[in-house]
Amino acid sequence: MNMQELNKYKFNIGLLLVLMLFAFSCKRETKYVYDVNTETISEAGVLKPNVKSNTEFISIAYTDVMGATISSSNLDQLKVQYISFGDKGVVEDLIIRNYLTKSGNQIPTSIDTDKKVFVTNAYKKIFNRVPNEYEIFYLSDLLSKDPNITAEMFYYSLMTSNEYRQF
Amino acid sequence: MKRRDFIKKAGIATAGAFVLPYILPSGRLFAATGNRKVNHVVLVLFAGGLRNIETVKQNQSNLMSTMLSDITPFSAQAGIGEVLPASPLPNGKRLQEYGTLMKEFRFKEGPTGHFNGHITSLTGRYSQAEINLRTNPDFPTIFEYYRKHNDDASKSSALNSWWISNALGPYPALNYSSYPGYGAAYGANYIQPSSMISLDGYNALGNPKNFTQQQMVQVEKIRSFCDANFANQYAAESVGVVNSVSERAQLDAFISDLFQDAVQGAGYNNWGFSSYASNDLVNLYYTEKVIQKFKPELTVLNMQDVDICHTDFTQYCNLLRRADWGVSHLWNTIENTSGMAGDTVMIVVPEHGRNFDSNTVIDAYGRPAFDHNSDATSREIFCLIAGPSSVVNQNKVVTQEYGESIDVLPTIADLLGFKDRIPGGLLDGKVLSEAIK
């Protein structure tokens, strides 16, 4: 190889290196955007900061069980009973259980085959909200495992819980 | 200083340094370990406004002939001649013979209003609350003192203290106060029987769905799950007295029993009265039911029928006679209830009196009516304390002016052994030592 060829060879090698430098040294960065789907989440109770008044409790419970509005005379009678006893927990429990024995009450007589639907419907009716996934899972699982729990027992449980006393 | 003296004084000083920090505000080195005189007290607020003129002075003859010895034996008068059932007390004894009668007791301060008078008896403090009805008292009630300062924590259940009123209105608010550190957590169980155990009450509460014990276990599982998931831990107890789950079950059964009793014909219908028993008698009857069921350590009830005196003096006299009979019946029940007999002190005291001068109303028999507007006569009342001879002076009459309304609470606290635990400065009254040994 003469000197001229050697120089040409060196030039080509250098050019290749420069081209490789341009070819591999910089690369357009791919931008990834991470995000979450829009989901509505809420903690039970956050949206129910107010305690129902005695009158509200009695009348709303009547409507939830009977599917009708309580008459004013019936409401007045129940208000008297409500204040006639000191432990409101005892009276409220008695009021609910008396509603459950009234003819024509709207509480389901049986639990749906689809327990998740039953739980969801009960929550909508009594708590006026959709249960979250955890509530659906736990309660439908409980209902599936224990066939002795009746629809009446389930609704009674919800109506005597703390959440039912608020709105 | 000799070595021996030095060691002695140093020892005393060291002991003092250890002991002084433990001396209680009351000045006692140790908390009292229980110096009860009896285990049960029943306070009868013979309320509605009674004049000493018709009670202990017997100006209309003895209208309280089961409770008080005769000055002037009862004699029938126009409109006042109902033949009452025989005295409930054995051997012709009068209630005052079982204890001490203080004839010149006083409601010394504050308006002579019913609610105000009740507050004074229940808090041991005179009050101006007449214009502020339907609110809890500002100062602790006897129920709260009892439950908070009881010498035996196992007995501080609300089932052991009851407030039983013969009417609603402002009276449900008297089972606990708004005083810091006391309140509903130490309140009494409350019942107004004539409203609750009634036809309306039965229609509303008398036919509940009953779940089996096994079902209730499952119900509780669901309910506690719901409560655990609920951020705002509201509980109904926050607006009333607290009972535990097992106590609530007892109360539920008790209410059910009362409805059953009413359906079958309440026992007061068999007491021998010719007409419907008065509201006072109904209240006394249900007080007896509470006593027989729970044997409370502290029971307070009131009567108010005699307040008809605003418009009908003759009926006032008639209802006073019935109330007198009923109080003796209550005492007889106490003395025949195992666990209460011989271990109960009963205090009977009106909340206030009535005016000396009549108003303008004349009843059907020509008798004038009387209000209660804080004149001197409306502050004159009596107090009768009955109990075991080992605790209460028997058959004693105090005729001079002695005792006042604010003394009732300290006396109860002394009887049940928690007086010394009540923080200083809350009570001004004294123990009625003329009656209590």
Coordinates of C-alpha atoms in Angstrom, one line a residue:
Chain A
M1 CA 0.0 0.0 0.0
N2 CA 1.5 3.3 -1.1
M3 CA 1.2 6.5 1.0
Q4 CA -1.7 7.8 -1.1
E5 CA -3.8 4.7 -0.6
L6 CA -2.9 4.7 3.0
N7 CA -4.2 8.2 3.4
K8 CA -7.3 7.4 1.5
Y9 CA -7.9 4.4 3.7
K10 CA -7.4 6.6 6.8
F11 CA -9.8 9.1 5.5
N12 CA -12.5 6.5 4.9
I13 CA -12.0 5.1 8.3
G14 CA -12.3 8.6 9.8
L15 CA -15.3 9.4 7.8
L16 CA -17.0 6.1 8.9
L17 CA -16.2 7.0 12.5
V18 CA -17.7 10.4 12.2
L19 CA -20.8 9.0 10.5
M20 CA -21.1 6.4 13.2
L21 CA -20.8 9.1 15.8
F22 CA -23.7 11.0 14.2
A23 CA -25.6 7.9 13.7
F24 CA -25.5 6.5 17.2
S25 CA -24.6 9.3 19.5
C26 CA -28.0 11.0 19.5
K27 CA -31.4 9.5 19.4
R28 CA -34.8 11.2 19.6
E29 CA -36.3 10.4 23.0
T30 CA -39.6 8.7 23.1
K31 CA -42.0 10.4 25.5
Y32 CA -44.2 8.1 27.5
V33 CA -47.2 9.6 29.3
Y34 CA -48.4 7.6 32.3
D35 CA -52.0 8.3 33.5
V36 CA -54.9 6.7 35.3
N37 CA -58.4 6.2 34.1
T38 CA -61.0 8.5 35.6
E39 CA -62.6 6.7 38.5
T40 CA -65.1 8.1 41.1
I41 CA -64.0 7.0 44.5
S42 CA -65.4 7.9 47.9
E43 CA -65.1 6.9 51.5
A44 CA -68.3 5.8 53.1
G45 CA -69.5 8.5 55.5
V46 CA -67.6 11.4 54.0
L47 CA -70.6 12.5 52.0
K48 CA -73.0 12.0 55.0
P49 CA -71.8 14.5 57.6
N50 CA -75.3 15.3 59.0
V51 CA -77.1 13.4 61.7
K52 CA -80.8 12.8 60.9
S53 CA -83.2 14.4 63.2
N54 CA -85.6 12.2 65.1
T55 CA -88.3 13.1 62.7
E56 CA -86.2 12.5 59.7
F57 CA -85.1 9.1 61.0
I58 CA -88.6 7.9 61.8
S59 CA -90.1 9.2 58.5
I60 CA -87.2 8.1 56.2
A61 CA -87.1 4.6 57.8
Y62 CA -90.9 4.3 57.2
T63 CA -90.5 5.2 53.6
D64 CA -87.6 2.8 53.1
V65 CA -89.6 -0.1 54.5
M66 CA -93.1 0.7 53.4
G67 CA -92.4 2.5 50.1
A68 CA -94.8 5.2 51.1
T69 CA -94.8 8.4 53.1
I70 CA -95.6 8.2 56.8
S71 CA -98.8 10.0 57.8
S72 CA -98.5 13.0 60.0
S73 CA -100.6 11.4 62.8
N74 CA -98.4 8.3 62.7
L75 CA -95.3 10.4 62.7
D76 CA -96.6 12.4 65.7
Q77 CA -97.3 9.2 67.6
L78 CA -93.9 7.8 66.9
K79 CA -92.2 11.0 68.0
V80 CA -93.9 10.7 71.4
Q81 CA -92.6 7.2 71.7
Y82 CA -89.2 8.3 70.7
I83 CA -88.9 10.8 73.5
S84 CA -90.6 8.5 76.1
F85 CA -87.5 6.4 76.5
G86 CA -84.0 7.6 77.3
D87 CA -81.9 5.1 75.3
K88 CA -82.5 6.1 71.7
G89 CA -80.7 3.0 70.5
V90 CA -83.4 0.9 72.1
V91 CA -86.3 3.0 70.7
E92 CA -84.8 3.2 67.2
D93 CA -84.3 -0.6 67.1
L94 CA -87.9 -1.1 68.2
I95 CA -89.2 1.3 65.6
I96 CA -87.4 -0.5 62.8
R97 CA -88.4 -3.9 64.0
N98 CA -92.1 -2.8 64.2
Y99 CA -91.9 -1.5 60.7
L100 CA -90.7 -4.9 59.6
T101 CA -93.8 -6.6 60.8
K102 CA -96.2 -4.2 59.1
S103 CA -98.2 -5.8 56.3
G104 CA -97.3 -4.4 52.9
N105 CA -93.7 -3.7 53.7
Q106 CA -91.4 -3.5 50.7
I107 CA -88.4 -5.4 52.1
P108 CA -87.5 -8.3 49.7
T109 CA -88.7 -11.7 50.8
S110 CA -85.7 -13.5 49.5
I111 CA -82.1 -12.9 48.4
D112 CA -81.4 -12.8 44.7
T113 CA -79.4 -15.6 43.2
D114 CA -76.9 -12.9 42.3
K115 CA -75.7 -11.8 45.7
K116 CA -73.8 -8.9 44.3
V117 CA -77.0 -7.5 42.8
F118 CA -78.8 -8.0 46.0
V119 CA -76.2 -6.2 48.0
T120 CA -76.0 -3.4 45.5
N121 CA -79.7 -2.9 45.5
A122 CA -79.9 -2.9 49.3
Y123 CA -77.2 -0.3 49.5
K124 CA -78.9 1.9 47.0
K125 CA -82.2 1.6 48.8
I126 CA -81.0 2.0 52.4
F127 CA -77.8 3.9 52.2
N128 CA -78.6 5.8 49.0
R129 CA -75.3 5.0 47.4
V130 CA -73.6 2.3 45.5
P131 CA -71.4 -0.1 47.6
N132 CA -67.7 -0.1 46.8
E133 CA -66.0 -3.3 45.5
Y134 CA -64.8 -4.3 48.9
E135 CA -68.3 -4.0 50.4
I136 CA -69.8 -6.0 47.5
F137 CA -67.2 -8.7 47.8
Y138 CA -67.4 -9.1 51.6
L139 CA -71.2 -9.0 51.9
S140 CA -72.0 -11.1 48.9
D141 CA -69.4 -13.6 50.0
L142 CA -71.0 -13.7 53.5
L143 CA -74.5 -14.2 51.9
S144 CA -73.2 -17.0 49.7
K145 CA -71.5 -18.8 52.6
D146 CA -74.5 -18.5 55.0
P147 CA -77.9 -19.3 53.5
N148 CA -79.5 -18.7 56.9
I149 CA -79.2 -14.9 56.5
T150 CA -82.5 -13.6 55.2
A151 CA -83.2 -10.5 53.2
E152 CA -85.0 -9.1 56.3
M153 CA -82.0 -9.7 58.5
F154 CA -79.8 -8.0 55.9
Y155 CA -82.0 -4.9 55.6
Y156 CA -82.4 -4.7 59.4
S157 CA -78.7 -4.8 59.8
L158 CA -78.2 -1.9 57.4
M159 CA -81.0 0.1 59.0
T160 CA -79.6 -0.2 62.5
S161 CA -76.1 0.7 61.4
N162 CA -74.4 4.1 62.1
E163 CA -74.5 5.1 58.5
Y164 CA -78.2 4.9 58.3
R165 CA -78.4 7.5 61.1
Q166 CA -76.7 10.1 58.9
F167 CA -77.2 11.7 55.6
Chain B
M1 CA -28.4 18.1 116.8
K2 CA -27.9 14.6 118.1
R3 CA -27.4 11.9 115.6
R4 CA -30.6 10.1 116.8
D5 CA -32.7 13.3 116.4
F6 CA -31.3 13.9 113.0
I7 CA -32.2 10.4 111.8
K8 CA -35.7 10.7 113.2
K9 CA -36.4 14.1 111.6
A10 CA -34.9 13.0 108.3
G11 CA -37.1 9.9 108.4
I12 CA -40.3 12.0 109.0
A13 CA -39.4 14.4 106.3
T14 CA -38.8 11.6 103.8
A15 CA -42.0 9.9 104.7
G16 CA -43.8 13.3 104.3
A17 CA -42.3 13.7 100.9
F18 CA -43.7 10.4 99.8
V19 CA -47.2 10.9 101.3
L20 CA -48.0 14.5 100.6
P21 CA -48.4 14.1 96.8
Y22 CA -51.1 11.5 97.4
I23 CA -53.3 13.5 99.6
L24 CA -56.6 14.0 97.7
P25 CA -58.2 17.4 97.1
S26 CA -60.8 16.4 99.7
G27 CA -58.0 16.2 102.3
R28 CA -58.3 12.4 102.5
L29 CA -55.2 10.3 102.2
F30 CA -57.0 7.6 100.4
A31 CA -60.3 7.5 98.5
A32 CA -63.2 6.3 100.6
T33 CA -63.7 2.6 100.4
G34 CA -67.4 2.6 100.5
N35 CA -69.4 3.8 103.5
R36 CA -72.9 3.1 102.2
K37 CA -75.7 3.2 104.7
V38 CA -78.1 1.5 102.3
N39 CA -77.9 0.1 98.8
H40 CA -81.1 1.6 97.4
V41 CA -82.6 5.0 97.4
V42 CA -86.0 6.0 95.9
L43 CA -86.7 9.7 95.6
V44 CA -90.4 10.5 95.1
L45 CA -90.8 14.0 93.8
F46 CA -94.3 14.6 95.2
A47 CA -94.6 17.3 92.6
G48 CA -97.2 19.5 91.1
G49 CA -97.2 22.1 93.8
L50 CA -98.5 21.1 97.3
R51 CA -99.3 23.5 100.0
N52 CA -98.4 22.5 103.5
I53 CA -101.8 23.9 104.5
E54 CA -103.5 20.9 102.9
T55 CA -100.7 18.4 103.6
V56 CA -99.0 18.4 106.9
K57 CA -101.3 21.0 108.5
Q58 CA -104.4 19.1 107.4
N59 CA -106.7 22.1 107.0
Q60 CA -109.0 20.0 104.8
S61 CA -108.7 17.1 107.3
N62 CA -106.1 14.5 106.7
L63 CA -105.9 14.1 102.9
M64 CA -102.8 12.0 103.2
S65 CA -104.1 9.4 105.6
T66 CA -101.9 6.6 104.5
M67 CA -98.7 8.6 104.9
L68 CA -99.4 11.0 107.8
S69 CA -100.7 10.5 111.2
D70 CA -103.9 12.3 111.9
I71 CA -104.2 15.8 113.3
T72 CA -107.7 15.9 111.9
P73 CA -108.8 12.5 110.6
F74 CA -110.1 12.5 107.1
S75 CA -113.7 13.5 106.7
A76 CA -115.7 13.5 103.5
Q77 CA -116.6 16.9 102.2
A78 CA -118.5 18.1 99.2
G79 CA -116.7 16.6 96.2
I80 CA -114.0 15.1 98.3
G81 CA -115.3 11.8 99.5
E82 CA -114.0 9.0 97.3
V83 CA -113.8 5.8 99.2
L84 CA -110.2 4.7 98.6
P85 CA -108.9 1.1 98.8
A86 CA -107.5 0.1 102.2
S87 CA -104.1 1.5 103.1
P88 CA -101.4 -0.6 101.4
L89 CA -99.4 -0.4 104.6
P90 CA -99.6 -3.2 107.1
N91 CA -101.2 -3.0 110.6
G92 CA -102.6 0.4 110.1
K93 CA -99.2 2.0 110.2
R94 CA -98.7 5.4 108.6
L95 CA -95.7 5.9 106.4
Q96 CA -94.2 8.6 108.6
E97 CA -93.8 6.0 111.3
Y98 CA -91.2 4.4 109.2
G99 CA -89.0 7.4 109.3
T100 CA -88.7 11.1 109.9
L101 CA -91.2 13.8 108.8
M102 CA -89.8 17.3 108.4
K103 CA -92.8 19.5 108.4
E104 CA -91.2 22.8 107.6
F105 CA -88.9 22.1 104.7
R106 CA -88.2 24.9 102.3
F107 CA -87.7 25.6 98.7
K108 CA -85.8 28.7 99.4
E109 CA -84.6 30.2 96.2
G110 CA -85.5 30.5 92.5
P111 CA -88.9 30.7 90.9
T112 CA -91.5 28.2 92.2
G113 CA -91.9 26.6 88.8
H114 CA -92.3 22.8 88.2
F115 CA -89.2 22.4 86.0
N116 CA -87.1 24.6 88.1
G117 CA -88.2 22.8 91.2
H118 CA -87.3 19.5 89.7
I119 CA -83.9 20.7 88.6
T120 CA -83.2 21.9 92.2
S121 CA -84.0 18.5 93.7
L122 CA -82.1 16.6 91.1
T123 CA -79.0 18.8 91.0
G124 CA -78.8 20.1 94.6
R125 CA -78.6 23.6 93.3
Y126 CA -81.2 26.4 93.1
S127 CA -81.8 27.3 89.5
Q128 CA -83.4 30.1 87.5
A129 CA -84.2 27.7 84.7
E130 CA -87.9 28.4 84.5
I131 CA -87.5 30.4 81.3
N132 CA -85.2 27.9 79.7
L133 CA -87.2 24.8 79.4
R134 CA -86.4 21.5 77.5
T135 CA -82.6 21.8 78.0
N136 CA -80.4 19.6 80.1
P137 CA -79.5 21.1 83.5
D138 CA -76.4 23.1 83.7
F139 CA -75.0 21.2 86.7
P140 CA -74.7 17.4 87.2
T141 CA -77.7 15.5 88.3
I142 CA -77.9 13.0 91.1
F143 CA -77.8 10.3 88.5
E144 CA -74.5 11.5 87.1
Y145 CA -72.9 11.9 90.5
Y146 CA -74.1 8.4 91.4
R147 CA -72.8 6.7 88.3
K148 CA -69.5 8.6 88.1
H149 CA -68.6 8.6 91.8
N150 CA -70.1 5.2 92.9
D151 CA -67.8 3.2 95.1
D152 CA -68.4 0.1 93.1
A153 CA -67.8 0.5 89.4
S154 CA -69.6 -2.8 88.7
K155 CA -72.8 -1.1 89.9
S156 CA -72.5 2.0 87.9
S157 CA -74.6 0.6 85.0
A158 CA -77.4 2.8 83.8
L159 CA -79.8 0.0 84.7
N160 CA -79.0 0.9 88.3
S161 CA -80.4 4.4 88.0
W162 CA -83.8 5.4 86.7
W163 CA -85.7 8.6 86.1
I164 CA -89.4 7.9 85.7
S165 CA -91.6 10.9 84.9
N166 CA -95.3 11.1 84.7
A167 CA -95.3 13.5 81.8
L168 CA -93.1 14.5 78.8
G169 CA -92.6 18.2 78.1
P170 CA -89.2 19.2 79.5
Y171 CA -88.8 16.2 81.9
P172 CA -87.0 13.8 79.6
A173 CA -84.1 16.3 79.7
L174 CA -83.5 15.7 83.4
N175 CA -81.6 12.4 83.3
Y176 CA -78.3 14.1 82.6
S177 CA -76.7 17.5 82.5
S178 CA -74.6 19.4 80.1
Y179 CA -71.8 19.9 82.7
P180 CA -68.3 19.1 81.4
G181 CA -67.1 15.7 82.5
Y182 CA -70.5 14.4 83.2
G183 CA -73.4 14.2 80.7
A184 CA -75.1 11.3 78.9
A185 CA -72.4 8.8 79.7
Y186 CA -73.4 9.0 83.3
G187 CA -77.1 9.6 82.8
A188 CA -80.0 7.5 84.1
N189 CA -82.3 5.3 82.1
Y190 CA -85.4 7.3 81.4
I191 CA -89.0 6.3 80.8
Q192 CA -92.3 8.1 80.6
P193 CA -94.6 5.1 81.0
S194 CA -98.0 6.6 80.5
S195 CA -96.9 7.7 77.0
M196 CA -95.0 4.6 76.1
I197 CA -97.1 1.9 77.5
S198 CA -100.3 3.1 75.9
L199 CA -102.5 2.2 72.9
D200 CA -100.5 4.5 70.7
G201 CA -97.3 3.1 72.1
Y202 CA -98.4 -0.5 71.5
N203 CA -99.3 0.3 67.9
A204 CA -96.0 1.9 67.4
L205 CA -93.6 -0.4 69.3
G206 CA -95.6 -3.3 70.6
N207 CA -95.3 -5.7 67.7
P208 CA -91.6 -5.9 66.8
K209 CA -90.0 -8.4 64.5
N210 CA -88.1 -10.8 66.8
F211 CA -84.9 -12.4 65.6
T212 CA -83.4 -15.5 67.2
Q213 CA -80.2 -15.3 69.1
Q214 CA -78.5 -17.0 66.2
Q215 CA -79.9 -14.6 63.7
M216 CA -78.8 -11.7 65.9
V217 CA -75.2 -13.0 65.7
Q218 CA -75.4 -12.7 61.9
V219 CA -77.1 -9.4 62.1
E220 CA -74.3 -8.1 64.3
K221 CA -71.7 -9.4 61.9
I222 CA -73.2 -7.4 59.0
R223 CA -73.9 -4.3 61.1
S224 CA -70.4 -4.2 62.6
F225 CA -69.0 -4.5 59.1
C226 CA -71.0 -1.6 58.0
D227 CA -70.0 0.4 61.0
A228 CA -66.4 -0.3 60.5
N229 CA -66.6 1.0 57.0
F230 CA -68.4 4.1 57.9
A231 CA -66.1 7.1 58.4
N232 CA -68.5 9.1 60.6
Q233 CA -68.9 7.0 63.7
Y234 CA -72.2 8.3 64.8
A235 CA -74.0 6.3 67.4
A236 CA -77.4 6.9 68.8
E237 CA -75.9 6.9 72.2
S238 CA -74.4 10.3 71.5
V239 CA -77.9 11.8 72.0
G240 CA -79.0 9.8 74.9
V241 CA -78.0 7.5 77.8
V242 CA -75.7 4.6 77.1
N243 CA -76.6 0.9 77.7
S244 CA -74.5 -2.0 76.7
V245 CA -75.7 -4.5 74.1
S246 CA -76.7 -7.0 76.9
E247 CA -78.4 -4.2 78.9
R248 CA -80.3 -3.2 75.8
A249 CA -81.5 -6.7 75.5
Q250 CA -82.8 -6.6 79.0
L251 CA -84.5 -3.2 78.4
D252 CA -86.0 -4.6 75.2
A253 CA -87.4 -7.6 77.1
F254 CA -88.7 -5.3 79.9
I255 CA -90.6 -3.1 77.4
S256 CA -92.0 -6.2 75.8
D257 CA -93.1 -7.4 79.3
L258 CA -94.8 -4.1 80.0
F259 CA -96.7 -4.2 76.8
Q260 CA -97.8 -7.8 77.5
D261 CA -98.9 -6.7 81.0
A262 CA -100.9 -3.8 79.6
V263 CA -102.6 -6.0 77.0
Q264 CA -103.6 -8.4 79.7
G265 CA -104.9 -5.6 81.9
A266 CA -102.3 -3.6 83.8
G267 CA -102.2 -4.4 87.5
Y268 CA -103.2 -0.9 88.6
N269 CA -106.7 -1.7 87.3
N270 CA -106.9 -4.1 90.2
W271 CA -105.9 -1.7 92.9
G272 CA -109.5 -1.1 93.8
F273 CA -110.2 2.4 92.5
S274 CA -113.7 3.1 91.2
S275 CA -112.5 5.0 88.1
Y276 CA -109.4 5.1 86.0
A277 CA -106.3 5.3 88.1
S278 CA -104.7 8.8 88.0
N279 CA -101.6 9.5 85.9
D280 CA -99.7 9.6 89.2
L281 CA -100.8 6.1 90.1
V282 CA -99.9 4.8 86.7
N283 CA -96.4 6.3 87.1
L284 CA -96.1 4.7 90.5
Y285 CA -97.2 1.4 89.1
Y286 CA -94.5 1.4 86.4
T287 CA -92.0 2.5 89.0
E288 CA -92.8 -0.6 90.9
K289 CA -92.3 -2.6 87.7
V290 CA -88.8 -1.1 87.3
I291 CA -88.0 -1.8 90.9
Q292 CA -89.2 -5.4 90.7
K293 CA -87.3 -6.0 87.5
F294 CA -84.0 -4.1 88.0
K295 CA -83.8 -3.4 91.7
P296 CA -82.0 -0.1 90.9
E297 CA -79.8 1.5 93.5
L298 CA -81.1 4.9 92.6
T299 CA -84.7 5.6 91.4
V300 CA -86.3 8.9 91.0
L301 CA -90.0 9.4 90.0
N302 CA -92.3 12.3 90.0
M303 CA -96.0 12.9 90.3
Q304 CA -97.8 16.1 89.1
D305 CA -101.5 15.5 89.0
V306 CA -102.2 17.9 91.9
D307 CA -101.2 20.8 89.6
I308 CA -104.9 20.8 88.7
C309 CA -105.1 23.1 91.6
H310 CA -104.6 26.0 89.2
T311 CA -108.2 25.6 88.2
D312 CA -109.9 23.0 90.5
F313 CA -109.1 22.9 94.2
T314 CA -111.5 20.0 94.8
Q315 CA -109.8 17.8 92.3
Y316 CA -106.5 18.8 93.8
C317 CA -107.7 17.4 97.1
N318 CA -108.9 14.2 95.5
L319 CA -105.8 13.6 93.5
L320 CA -103.7 14.3 96.5
R321 CA -105.5 11.5 98.3
R322 CA -104.8 9.1 95.5
A323 CA -101.2 10.2 95.3
D324 CA -100.8 9.6 99.0
W325 CA -102.3 6.1 98.6
G326 CA -99.9 5.4 95.7
V327 CA -96.8 6.4 97.6
S328 CA -97.6 4.1 100.4
H329 CA -98.3 1.3 97.8
L330 CA -94.8 2.0 96.4
W331 CA -93.3 1.7 99.9
N332 CA -95.1 -1.6 100.5
T333 CA -93.8 -2.9 97.2
I334 CA -90.3 -1.9 98.1
E335 CA -90.6 -3.7 101.4
N336 CA -91.8 -6.8 99.7
T337 CA -89.2 -6.9 97.0
S338 CA -86.3 -9.2 97.6
G339 CA -83.1 -7.2 97.4
M340 CA -84.8 -4.0 98.2
A341 CA -86.6 -4.8 101.4
G342 CA -84.9 -3.5 104.5
D343 CA -82.1 -1.9 102.4
T344 CA -83.9 1.0 100.9
V345 CA -84.5 4.6 101.9
M346 CA -87.4 6.5 100.3
I347 CA -87.5 10.2 100.3
V348 CA -90.8 12.0 99.6
V349 CA -90.7 15.7 98.9
P350 CA -92.7 18.2 96.8
E351 CA -90.8 20.4 94.4
H352 CA -92.4 23.5 95.7
G353 CA -95.7 24.7 97.3
R354 CA -98.5 27.0 96.2
N355 CA -99.5 30.5 97.0
F356 CA -101.3 31.5 100.1
D357 CA -103.7 33.7 98.1
S358 CA -106.1 32.2 95.6
N359 CA -106.4 33.1 92.0
T360 CA -109.8 34.1 90.5
V361 CA -111.0 30.6 89.5
I362 CA -113.7 29.0 91.5
D363 CA -114.4 25.3 91.1
A364 CA -117.8 23.5 90.9
Y365 CA -117.9 23.2 94.7
G366 CA -117.2 26.9 95.2
R367 CA -113.6 26.4 96.3
P368 CA -111.0 28.9 95.0
A369 CA -107.9 27.7 93.0
F370 CA -104.2 28.5 93.8
D371 CA -101.2 29.1 91.6
H372 CA -97.6 29.1 92.6
N373 CA -95.8 32.5 92.1
S374 CA -92.9 32.4 94.6
D375 CA -94.7 33.9 97.6
A376 CA -93.7 32.7 101.0
T377 CA -96.3 29.9 101.2
S378 CA -95.2 28.5 97.9
R379 CA -91.8 27.9 99.4
E380 CA -93.2 25.9 102.3
I381 CA -93.0 22.2 101.7
F382 CA -92.4 19.0 103.7
C383 CA -90.0 16.1 103.5
L384 CA -90.5 12.6 104.6
I385 CA -87.7 10.1 104.8
A386 CA -88.5 6.5 105.4
G387 CA -86.1 3.6 105.8
P388 CA -84.5 1.0 108.0
S389 CA -84.3 1.8 111.7
S390 CA -80.6 1.4 111.6
V391 CA -80.3 4.3 109.1
V392 CA -83.3 6.5 109.5
N393 CA -84.7 7.9 112.8
Q394 CA -88.1 6.3 113.2
N395 CA -91.4 7.9 113.9
K396 CA -89.8 11.3 114.3
V397 CA -91.4 14.6 113.5
V398 CA -89.4 17.8 113.1
T399 CA -91.7 20.7 113.5
Q400 CA -89.4 23.6 113.4
E401 CA -88.1 25.0 110.1
Y402 CA -85.4 22.6 109.0
G403 CA -83.9 21.4 105.7
E404 CA -84.3 22.7 102.2
S405 CA -84.6 21.3 98.7
I406 CA -80.8 21.4 98.0
D407 CA -80.2 19.1 100.9
V408 CA -81.9 16.2 99.2
L409 CA -79.0 15.4 96.9
P410 CA -76.3 15.4 99.5
T411 CA -78.5 13.2 101.7
I412 CA -78.8 10.6 98.9
A413 CA -75.1 10.8 98.2
D414 CA -74.4 10.2 101.9
L415 CA -76.8 7.2 102.0
L416 CA -75.2 5.6 98.9
G417 CA -71.7 6.4 100.1
F418 CA -70.4 8.7 97.4
K419 CA -70.8 12.1 98.9
D420 CA -67.1 12.5 99.7
R421 CA -66.2 11.8 96.1
I422 CA -68.2 14.7 94.7
P423 CA -65.8 17.5 93.7
G424 CA -65.8 20.4 96.1
G425 CA -67.8 23.5 95.1
L426 CA -70.6 21.8 93.3
L427 CA -73.0 21.4 96.2
D428 CA -74.2 23.8 98.8
G429 CA -76.6 21.6 100.7
K430 CA -76.1 19.4 103.8
V431 CA -77.0 15.9 104.8
L432 CA -80.4 15.9 106.6
S433 CA -78.9 14.6 109.9
E434 CA -82.2 15.1 111.8
A435 CA -83.5 12.1 109.8
I436 CA -80.3 10.2 108.9
K437 CA -78.3 8.5 111.6

